[in-house]
PDB file of C-alpha atoms in Angstrom:
ATOM      1  CA  MET A   1      71.675 135.353 -27.072  1.00 64.00           C
ATOM      2  CA  LYS A   2      74.368 136.451 -29.500  1.00 71.00           C
ATOM      3  CA  ILE A   3      73.517 136.886 -33.162  1.00 72.00           C
ATOM      4  CA  ARG A   4      76.094 135.836 -35.742  1.00 71.00           C
ATOM      5  CA  THR A   5      74.268 134.218 -38.674  1.00 76.00           C
ATOM      6  CA  LYS A   6      70.994 134.513 -40.586  1.00 81.00           C
ATOM      7  CA  LYS A   7      69.808 131.404 -38.780  1.00 85.00           C
ATOM      8  CA  ASP A   8      70.377 133.173 -35.443  1.00 81.00           C
ATOM      9  CA  VAL A   9      68.265 136.102 -36.711  1.00 84.00           C
ATOM     10  CA  GLU A  10      65.463 133.710 -37.684  1.00 86.00           C
ATOM     11  CA  LYS A  11      65.583 132.111 -34.229  1.00 86.00           C
ATOM     12  CA  LEU A  12      65.462 135.555 -32.627  1.00 83.00           C
ATOM     13  CA  ASP A  13      62.476 136.515 -34.783  1.00 85.00           C
ATOM     14  CA  ASN A  14      60.595 133.341 -33.808  1.00 87.00           C
ATOM     15  CA  LYS A  15      61.488 133.815 -30.133  1.00 85.00           C
ATOM     16  CA  ILE A  16      60.036 137.341 -30.132  1.00 83.00           C
ATOM     17  CA  LYS A  17      56.867 136.153 -31.867  1.00 83.00           C
ATOM     18  CA  GLU A  18      56.401 133.287 -29.405  1.00 80.00           C
ATOM     19  CA  GLU A  19      57.329 135.062 -26.167  1.00 78.00           C
ATOM     20  CA  LEU A  20      56.151 138.621 -26.865  1.00 77.00           C
ATOM     21  CA  GLY A  21      53.478 137.996 -29.500  1.00 79.00           C
ATOM     22  CA  ILE A  22      54.775 140.678 -31.861  1.00 81.00           C
ATOM     23  CA  ASP A  23      56.040 140.573 -35.441  1.00 84.00           C
ATOM     24  CA  VAL A  24      59.056 142.903 -35.529  1.00 85.00           C
ATOM     25  CA  GLN A  25      59.310 142.636 -39.323  1.00 84.00           C
ATOM     26  CA  LYS A  26      56.237 144.826 -39.737  1.00 84.00           C
ATOM     27  CA  TYR A  27      58.431 147.813 -38.830  1.00 84.00           C
ATOM     28  CA  ARG A  28      60.524 147.220 -41.961  1.00 81.00           C
ATOM     29  CA  ASN A  29      58.542 149.548 -44.192  1.00 76.00           C
ATOM     30  CA  GLU A  30      59.047 152.443 -46.596  1.00 71.00           C
ATOM     31  CA  GLU A  31      58.706 155.030 -43.838  1.00 73.00           C
ATOM     32  CA  VAL A  32      61.550 153.392 -41.905  1.00 74.00           C
ATOM     33  CA  ILE A  33      63.742 153.348 -45.024  1.00 73.00           C
ATOM     34  CA  GLU A  34      63.055 157.045 -45.678  1.00 72.00           C
ATOM     35  CA  ASN A  35      64.000 157.944 -42.107  1.00 73.00           C
ATOM     36  CA  PHE A  36      67.242 155.976 -42.334  1.00 71.00           C
ATOM     37  CA  VAL A  37      68.011 157.751 -45.624  1.00 68.00           C
ATOM     38  CA  GLU A  38      67.639 161.086 -43.817  1.00 67.00           C
ATOM     39  CA  LEU A  39      69.812 159.926 -40.922  1.00 67.00           C
ATOM     40  CA  LEU A  40      72.701 158.675 -43.020  1.00 66.00           C
ATOM     41  CA  VAL A  41      74.941 161.174 -44.791  1.00 61.00           C
ATOM     42  CA  PHE A  42      77.685 158.793 -45.969  1.00 59.00           C
ATOM     43  CA  PRO A  43      78.021 160.255 -49.499  1.00 57.00           C
ATOM     44  CA  LYS A  44      78.577 163.728 -48.057  1.00 63.00           C
ATOM     45  CA  TYR A  45      81.771 162.751 -46.306  1.00 65.00           C
ATOM     46  CA  ILE A  46      83.064 159.758 -48.265  1.00 68.00           C
ATOM     47  CA  PHE A  47      85.149 162.186 -50.354  1.00 68.00           C
ATOM     48  CA  ASN A  48      86.274 164.305 -47.421  1.00 72.00           C
ATOM     49  CA  CYS A  49      87.242 161.361 -45.241  1.00 76.00           C
ATOM     50  CA  LEU A  50      88.745 158.941 -47.737  1.00 78.00           C
ATOM     51  CA  ILE A  51      89.829 160.799 -50.874  1.00 83.00           C
ATOM     52  CA  ARG A  52      91.028 164.094 -49.391  1.00 85.00           C
ATOM     53  CA  PRO A  53      93.615 162.591 -46.957  1.00 88.00           C
ATOM     54  CA  ILE A  54      95.019 160.470 -49.806  1.00 89.00           C
ATOM     55  CA  LEU A  55      95.309 163.519 -52.080  1.00 90.00           C
ATOM     56  CA  ILE A  56      96.952 165.530 -49.289  1.00 90.00           C
ATOM     57  CA  SER A  57      99.433 162.728 -48.581  1.00 91.00           C
ATOM     58  CA  ILE A  58     100.350 162.535 -52.299  1.00 91.00           C
ATOM     59  CA  LEU A  59     100.811 166.323 -52.371  1.00 93.00           C
ATOM     60  CA  ILE A  60     103.132 166.185 -49.336  1.00 91.00           C
ATOM     61  CA  PHE A  61     105.017 163.342 -51.008  1.00 89.00           C
ATOM     62  CA  ILE A  62     105.557 165.470 -54.154  1.00 89.00           C
ATOM     63  CA  VAL A  63     106.646 168.494 -52.113  1.00 87.00           C
ATOM     64  CA  GLY A  64     109.228 166.231 -50.463  1.00 83.00           C
ATOM     65  CA  PHE A  65     111.179 166.074 -53.732  1.00 83.00           C
ATOM     66  CA  PHE A  66     111.846 169.803 -53.398  1.00 83.00           C
ATOM     67  CA  ILE A  67     112.441 169.862 -49.650  1.00 83.00           C
ATOM     68  CA  PHE A  68     114.800 166.920 -49.135  1.00 80.00           C
ATOM     69  CA  ASP A  69     118.347 166.958 -50.398  1.00 75.00           C
ATOM     70  CA  LEU A  70     118.159 163.876 -52.617  1.00 73.00           C
ATOM     71  CA  VAL A  71     120.896 162.605 -54.914  1.00 77.00           C
ATOM     72  CA  HIS A  72     121.080 159.787 -57.473  1.00 80.00           C
ATOM     73  CA  ILE A  73     119.564 156.552 -56.110  1.00 85.00           C
ATOM     74  CA  GLU A  74     117.852 158.429 -53.285  1.00 80.00           C
ATOM     75  CA  TYR A  75     115.334 159.777 -55.817  1.00 84.00           C
ATOM     76  CA  VAL A  76     114.358 156.218 -56.711  1.00 86.00           C
ATOM     77  CA  ILE A  77     114.183 155.086 -53.087  1.00 87.00           C
ATOM     78  CA  TYR A  78     112.105 158.080 -52.062  1.00 83.00           C
ATOM     79  CA  GLY A  79     109.913 157.780 -55.164  1.00 86.00           C
ATOM     80  CA  THR A  80     109.002 154.143 -54.447  1.00 87.00           C
ATOM     81  CA  VAL A  81     109.188 153.579 -50.685  1.00 89.00           C
ATOM     82  CA  GLY A  82     108.047 157.116 -49.869  1.00 87.00           C
ATOM     83  CA  LEU A  83     105.029 156.916 -52.171  1.00 90.00           C
ATOM     84  CA  ILE A  84     103.901 153.621 -50.636  1.00 93.00           C
ATOM     85  CA  LEU A  85     104.287 154.895 -47.065  1.00 91.00           C
ATOM     86  CA  PHE A  86     102.533 158.192 -47.783  1.00 92.00           C
ATOM     87  CA  LEU A  87      99.655 156.402 -49.545  1.00 93.00           C
ATOM     88  CA  ILE A  88      99.165 153.937 -46.696  1.00 93.00           C
ATOM     89  CA  THR A  89      99.263 156.793 -44.178  1.00 92.00           C
ATOM     90  CA  GLY A  90      96.665 158.753 -46.153  1.00 91.00           C
ATOM     91  CA  ILE A  91      94.390 155.714 -46.423  1.00 91.00           C
ATOM     92  CA  LEU A  92      94.626 154.986 -42.695  1.00 91.00           C
ATOM     93  CA  VAL A  93      93.906 158.615 -41.788  1.00 90.00           C
ATOM     94  CA  GLY A  94      90.920 158.522 -44.155  1.00 88.00           C
ATOM     95  CA  LEU A  95      89.551 155.352 -42.575  1.00 86.00           C
ATOM     96  CA  LEU A  96      89.922 156.752 -39.051  1.00 87.00           C
ATOM     97  CA  LEU A  97      88.145 159.976 -40.060  1.00 85.00           C
ATOM     98  CA  LEU A  98      85.409 157.975 -41.782  1.00 81.00           C
ATOM     99  CA  MET A  99      84.781 155.897 -38.670  1.00 80.00           C
ATOM    100  CA  TRP A 100      84.677 159.024 -36.519  1.00 81.00           C
ATOM    101  CA  LYS A 101      82.003 160.484 -38.807  1.00 80.00           C
ATOM    102  CA  MET A 102      80.156 157.172 -38.949  1.00 77.00           C
ATOM    103  CA  LYS A 103      79.898 157.213 -35.178  1.00 80.00           C
ATOM    104  CA  SER A 104      77.674 160.283 -35.358  1.00 79.00           C
ATOM    105  CA  ASP A 105      75.469 158.614 -37.964  1.00 78.00           C
ATOM    106  CA  MET A 106      75.296 155.397 -35.982  1.00 78.00           C
ATOM    107  CA  TRP A 107      74.165 157.243 -32.869  1.00 81.00           C
ATOM    108  CA  GLY A 108      71.325 158.722 -34.917  1.00 80.00           C
ATOM    109  CA  VAL A 109      70.468 155.222 -36.149  1.00 81.00           C
ATOM    110  CA  VAL A 110      70.453 153.835 -32.594  1.00 82.00           C
ATOM    111  CA  ASN A 111      68.217 156.652 -31.380  1.00 82.00           C
ATOM    112  CA  TYR A 112      65.794 156.006 -34.209  1.00 83.00           C
ATOM    113  CA  SER A 113      65.908 152.270 -33.425  1.00 83.00           C
ATOM    114  CA  LEU A 114      64.936 153.124 -29.842  1.00 83.00           C
ATOM    115  CA  ASP A 115      61.980 155.103 -31.189  1.00 84.00           C
ATOM    116  CA  ILE A 116      60.898 152.033 -33.179  1.00 85.00           C
ATOM    117  CA  MET A 117      61.357 149.994 -30.028  1.00 83.00           C
ATOM    118  CA  LYS A 118      59.027 152.325 -28.100  1.00 83.00           C
ATOM    119  CA  SER A 119      56.373 151.845 -30.781  1.00 83.00           C
ATOM    120  CA  ALA A 120      56.849 148.077 -30.569  1.00 83.00           C
ATOM    121  CA  ILE A 121      56.481 148.155 -26.755  1.00 81.00           C
ATOM    122  CA  THR A 122      53.259 150.161 -27.100  1.00 80.00           C
ATOM    123  CA  ASP A 123      51.852 147.762 -29.706  1.00 77.00           C
ATOM    124  CA  MET A 124      52.877 144.727 -27.677  1.00 75.00           C
ATOM    125  CA  ILE A 125      51.130 145.880 -24.514  1.00 72.00           C
ATOM    126  CA  GLN A 126      48.007 146.998 -26.378  1.00 66.00           C
ATOM    127  CA  VAL A 127      47.413 143.883 -28.478  1.00 59.00           C
ATOM    128  CA  ASN A 128      48.492 140.905 -26.366  1.00 57.00           C
ATOM    129  CA  ASN A 129      48.926 139.546 -22.848  1.00 58.00           C
ATOM    130  CA  GLN A 130      51.914 137.270 -23.419  1.00 60.00           C
ATOM    131  CA  VAL A 131      54.142 139.381 -21.174  1.00 62.00           C
ATOM    132  CA  ASN A 132      54.086 137.846 -17.696  1.00 59.00           C
ATOM    133  CA  GLU A 133      56.091 137.851 -14.466  1.00 59.00           C
ATOM    134  CA  GLU A 134      58.520 135.275 -15.873  1.00 61.00           C
ATOM    135  CA  ASN A 135      59.536 137.134 -19.018  1.00 61.00           C
ATOM    136  CA  ARG A 136      58.648 140.797 -18.572  1.00 63.00           C
ATOM    137  CA  LYS A 137      62.072 141.845 -17.269  1.00 63.00           C
ATOM    138  CA  ASP A 138      63.667 140.344 -20.414  1.00 72.00           C
ATOM    139  CA  VAL A 139      61.375 142.197 -22.825  1.00 77.00           C
ATOM    140  CA  LEU A 140      63.643 145.204 -23.473  1.00 77.00           C
ATOM    141  CA  GLY A 141      66.822 143.254 -24.176  1.00 79.00           C
ATOM    142  CA  LEU A 142      65.042 140.776 -26.450  1.00 81.00           C
ATOM    143  CA  LEU A 143      63.118 143.463 -28.301  1.00 83.00           C
ATOM    144  CA  PHE A 144      66.193 145.666 -28.760  1.00 83.00           C
ATOM    145  CA  LYS A 145      68.068 142.788 -30.393  1.00 84.00           C
ATOM    146  CA  GLY A 146      65.059 142.165 -32.606  1.00 86.00           C
ATOM    147  CA  ILE A 147      64.853 145.793 -33.751  1.00 87.00           C
ATOM    148  CA  ILE A 148      68.601 145.939 -34.466  1.00 86.00           C
ATOM    149  CA  HIS A 149      68.893 142.625 -36.347  1.00 87.00           C
ATOM    150  CA  ILE A 150      65.484 142.347 -37.992  1.00 88.00           C
ATOM    151  CA  VAL A 151      64.781 145.998 -38.779  1.00 87.00           C
ATOM    152  CA  THR A 152      67.841 148.235 -38.489  1.00 85.00           C
ATOM    153  CA  ILE A 153      70.637 146.160 -40.040  1.00 86.00           C
ATOM    154  CA  PRO A 154      68.636 145.034 -43.118  1.00 85.00           C
ATOM    155  CA  MET A 155      67.326 148.560 -43.724  1.00 83.00           C
ATOM    156  CA  ILE A 156      70.736 150.169 -43.205  1.00 81.00           C
ATOM    157  CA  SER A 157      72.296 147.627 -45.583  1.00 80.00           C
ATOM    158  CA  LYS A 158      69.749 148.543 -48.250  1.00 78.00           C
ATOM    159  CA  VAL A 159      70.296 152.281 -47.788  1.00 76.00           C
ATOM    160  CA  ILE A 160      74.089 151.946 -47.966  1.00 75.00           C
ATOM    161  CA  SER A 161      73.895 149.738 -51.060  1.00 74.00           C
ATOM    162  CA  ASP A 162      71.710 152.365 -52.763  1.00 72.00           C
ATOM    163  CA  LYS A 163      73.559 155.479 -51.586  1.00 69.00           C
ATOM    164  CA  VAL A 164      77.259 154.626 -51.346  1.00 67.00           C
ATOM    165  CA  PRO A 165      79.033 153.844 -54.632  1.00 66.00           C
ATOM    166  CA  PHE A 166      82.235 151.782 -54.990  1.00 66.00           C
ATOM    167  CA  VAL A 167      82.933 151.234 -51.267  1.00 65.00           C
ATOM    168  CA  GLY A 168      79.336 150.479 -50.244  1.00 69.00           C
ATOM    169  CA  GLY A 169      80.105 146.802 -49.605  1.00 76.00           C
ATOM    170  CA  ILE A 170      82.975 147.637 -47.251  1.00 75.00           C
ATOM    171  CA  VAL A 171      80.988 150.308 -45.409  1.00 72.00           C
ATOM    172  CA  LYS A 172      78.018 147.943 -45.086  1.00 77.00           C
ATOM    173  CA  ARG A 173      80.130 145.221 -43.487  1.00 81.00           C
ATOM    174  CA  ILE A 174      81.684 147.709 -41.042  1.00 77.00           C
ATOM    175  CA  VAL A 175      78.292 149.099 -40.044  1.00 77.00           C
ATOM    176  CA  LYS A 176      76.814 145.612 -39.619  1.00 81.00           C
ATOM    177  CA  LYS A 177      79.742 144.570 -37.427  1.00 80.00           C
ATOM    178  CA  ILE A 178      79.446 147.686 -35.278  1.00 77.00           C
ATOM    179  CA  LEU A 179      75.680 147.318 -34.782  1.00 80.00           C
ATOM    180  CA  THR A 180      76.097 143.609 -33.988  1.00 80.00           C
ATOM    181  CA  LEU A 181      78.757 144.341 -31.373  1.00 76.00           C
ATOM    182  CA  PHE A 182      76.553 147.100 -30.023  1.00 74.00           C
ATOM    183  CA  SER A 183      73.489 144.850 -29.665  1.00 76.00           C
ATOM    184  CA  ASP A 184      75.584 142.203 -27.881  1.00 75.00           C
ATOM    185  CA  LYS A 185      76.902 144.740 -25.359  1.00 72.00           C
ATOM    186  CA  VAL A 186      73.633 146.520 -24.529  1.00 72.00           C
ATOM    187  CA  LYS A 187      72.337 145.760 -21.041  1.00 70.00           C
ATOM    188  CA  PHE A 188      69.113 147.202 -19.673  1.00 69.00           C
ATOM    189  CA  ASP A 189      68.681 147.370 -15.890  1.00 62.00           C
ATOM    190  CA  GLU A 190      66.437 144.295 -15.803  1.00 60.00           C
ATOM    191  CA  GLU A 191      66.387 143.876 -12.008  1.00 61.00           C
ATOM    192  CA  LYS A 192      65.335 147.456 -11.403  1.00 66.00           C
ATOM    193  CA  LEU A 193      62.774 147.152 -14.177  1.00 63.00           C
ATOM    194  CA  SER A 194      61.363 143.978 -12.603  1.00 61.00           C
ATOM    195  CA  GLN A 195      61.071 145.655  -9.194  1.00 64.00           C
ATOM    196  CA  GLU A 196      59.231 148.639 -10.700  1.00 63.00           C
ATOM    197  CA  LEU A 197      56.831 146.351 -12.556  1.00 62.00           C
ATOM    198  CA  ASN A 198      56.122 144.374  -9.392  1.00 62.00           C
ATOM    199  CA  LYS A 199      55.218 147.554  -7.519  1.00 62.00           C
ATOM    200  CA  LYS A 200      52.721 148.846 -10.088  1.00 56.00           C
ATOM    201  CA  GLU A 201      50.127 146.939 -12.026  1.00 57.00           C
ATOM    202  CA  GLY A 202      48.166 147.795 -15.148  1.00 54.00           C
ATOM    203  CA  ASP A 203      49.012 148.168 -18.808  1.00 55.00           C
ATOM    204  CA  SER A 204      49.405 151.952 -18.646  1.00 60.00           C
ATOM    205  CA  ASN A 205      51.851 151.725 -15.742  1.00 67.00           C
ATOM    206  CA  ALA A 206      53.817 148.934 -17.428  1.00 68.00           C
ATOM    207  CA  LEU A 207      54.010 150.945 -20.639  1.00 70.00           C
ATOM    208  CA  ARG A 208      55.253 154.023 -18.791  1.00 73.00           C
ATOM    209  CA  ILE A 209      57.873 151.998 -16.885  1.00 73.00           C
ATOM    210  CA  TYR A 210      59.152 150.351 -20.068  1.00 73.00           C
ATOM    211  CA  LEU A 211      59.346 153.676 -21.918  1.00 74.00           C
ATOM    212  CA  ASN A 212      61.101 155.363 -18.981  1.00 73.00           C
ATOM    213  CA  SER A 213      63.618 152.508 -18.847  1.00 74.00           C
ATOM    214  CA  ILE A 214      64.392 152.969 -22.543  1.00 76.00           C
ATOM    215  CA  SER A 215      64.850 156.728 -22.127  1.00 72.00           C
ATOM    216  CA  SER A 216      67.057 156.397 -19.038  1.00 71.00           C
ATOM    217  CA  ALA A 217      69.313 153.893 -20.823  1.00 69.00           C
ATOM    218  CA  THR A 218      70.572 156.552 -23.249  1.00 71.00           C
ATOM    219  CA  THR A 219      73.707 157.435 -21.256  1.00 70.00           C
ATOM    220  CA  GLY A 220      74.709 153.815 -20.921  1.00 73.00           C
ATOM    221  CA  LEU A 221      74.041 153.213 -24.604  1.00 76.00           C
ATOM    222  CA  GLU A 222      76.297 156.136 -25.533  1.00 77.00           C
ATOM    223  CA  LYS A 223      79.132 154.619 -23.487  1.00 78.00           C
ATOM    224  CA  ILE A 224      78.616 151.322 -25.271  1.00 77.00           C
ATOM    225  CA  MET A 225      78.673 153.136 -28.620  1.00 79.00           C
ATOM    226  CA  ASN A 226      81.997 154.768 -27.700  1.00 81.00           C
ATOM    227  CA  PHE A 227      83.377 151.398 -26.588  1.00 79.00           C
ATOM    228  CA  THR A 228      82.184 149.645 -29.753  1.00 75.00           C
ATOM    229  CA  PHE A 229      83.762 152.228 -32.044  1.00 79.00           C
ATOM    230  CA  GLY A 230      86.880 152.165 -29.894  1.00 82.00           C
ATOM    231  CA  VAL A 231      87.159 148.415 -30.506  1.00 80.00           C
ATOM    232  CA  ALA A 232      86.608 148.905 -34.241  1.00 77.00           C
ATOM    233  CA  GLN A 233      89.192 151.701 -34.465  1.00 84.00           C
ATOM    234  CA  PHE A 234      91.839 150.097 -32.269  1.00 88.00           C
ATOM    235  CA  PRO A 235      93.519 147.918 -34.977  1.00 89.00           C
ATOM    236  CA  LEU A 236      93.568 150.895 -37.363  1.00 89.00           C
ATOM    237  CA  LYS A 237      95.187 153.089 -34.715  1.00 91.00           C
ATOM    238  CA  ILE A 238      97.865 150.469 -34.044  1.00 93.00           C
ATOM    239  CA  VAL A 239      98.673 150.066 -37.752  1.00 93.00           C
ATOM    240  CA  PHE A 240      98.597 153.849 -38.236  1.00 92.00           C
ATOM    241  CA  GLY A 241     101.057 154.338 -35.376  1.00 91.00           C
ATOM    242  CA  ILE A 242     103.428 151.732 -36.828  1.00 93.00           C
ATOM    243  CA  ILE A 243     103.250 153.107 -40.390  1.00 92.00           C
ATOM    244  CA  LEU A 244     103.653 156.713 -39.216  1.00 91.00           C
ATOM    245  CA  SER A 245     106.712 155.743 -37.157  1.00 92.00           C
ATOM    246  CA  ILE A 246     108.239 153.965 -40.166  1.00 91.00           C
ATOM    247  CA  LEU A 247     107.482 156.977 -42.370  1.00 90.00           C
ATOM    248  CA  VAL A 248     109.101 159.440 -39.939  1.00 91.00           C
ATOM    249  CA  LEU A 249     112.160 157.193 -39.591  1.00 92.00           C
ATOM    250  CA  PHE A 250     112.388 156.830 -43.380  1.00 86.00           C
ATOM    251  CA  LEU A 251     112.231 160.591 -43.920  1.00 86.00           C
ATOM    252  CA  TYR A 252     114.864 161.147 -41.226  1.00 84.00           C
ATOM    253  CA  LEU A 253     117.232 158.639 -42.807  1.00 84.00           C
ATOM    254  CA  ILE A 254     116.822 159.826 -46.365  1.00 78.00           C
ATOM    255  CA  ASN A 255     117.117 163.536 -45.575  1.00 74.00           C
TER     256      ASN A 255
END
C-alpha cells in the first residue's frame, strides 16, 4: 500500500484501527514533538550548508578578476556569465551538503519512529486480540507505515515550520518526500516472522519476537536510507557535474 495523498493516509489510519485495533494518532503528542525538536538541528547547519558555499563561490568569483588576464569585453563576459555559473555552483554544493546533513537527522527520526513503533506493538498486544494468524505477519509493515505517515511526517512538518525560517517550506517538502520513499521501500522479513510466531505462542513471546524483528531490521533500514537519499541526491549530482564542467570550460576559454 503506497501512500501519496491525504486520502491514502486516512485509509491507512482506518485500516490500522480495523485490523490491529490501535489508534496510531494517540502518539502525536507534545512529548513526541519535543523529542523531534531535539533530534532535528536544521537551523544549526542551514547557514553552513546553504549560505557559506554561496559566499565562498562569490569570493572565488571576485578573486578571478585579479587572477585571469581579462581585457575589454572579457570583463563584461566574466562579470555576467561567470557570476551566474559560480552562483549556481555554490547553490548546488550547498544543497548537496544540506542533504548530507539531513541524512543524519533523518536517521535519528527513523530510529525514534521505531521506538514509537515498539510502544505501539506493546500496546496493541496488551489491549486487544485482533492480531491473528492471517494478519500477524503483516503487522510490522502496516504499523511502520502508520507511524511514518500519521505520526512522524505531520510532527516533522510542524517542527520544520516552527524552526526553519525562509526555506522551511522547501525543506519540509524534501523531508516528506524522503520519508515517503523510505516507508514505501521498507520490507520486514515477514516470512521469517510468521515462522517464529507459529513456533511460539503467548502474548509475551509474540511481543518479544516482534520487538526482536524491529531491532534486527536496523541494518536493512540503513541501506534503504542510503538508497533513498541517493535517489534524492542523484538529480542534483547530475546538474552539479554539468554546471561544474561548463564553469571549468568557461574559465579555460576566458583565461
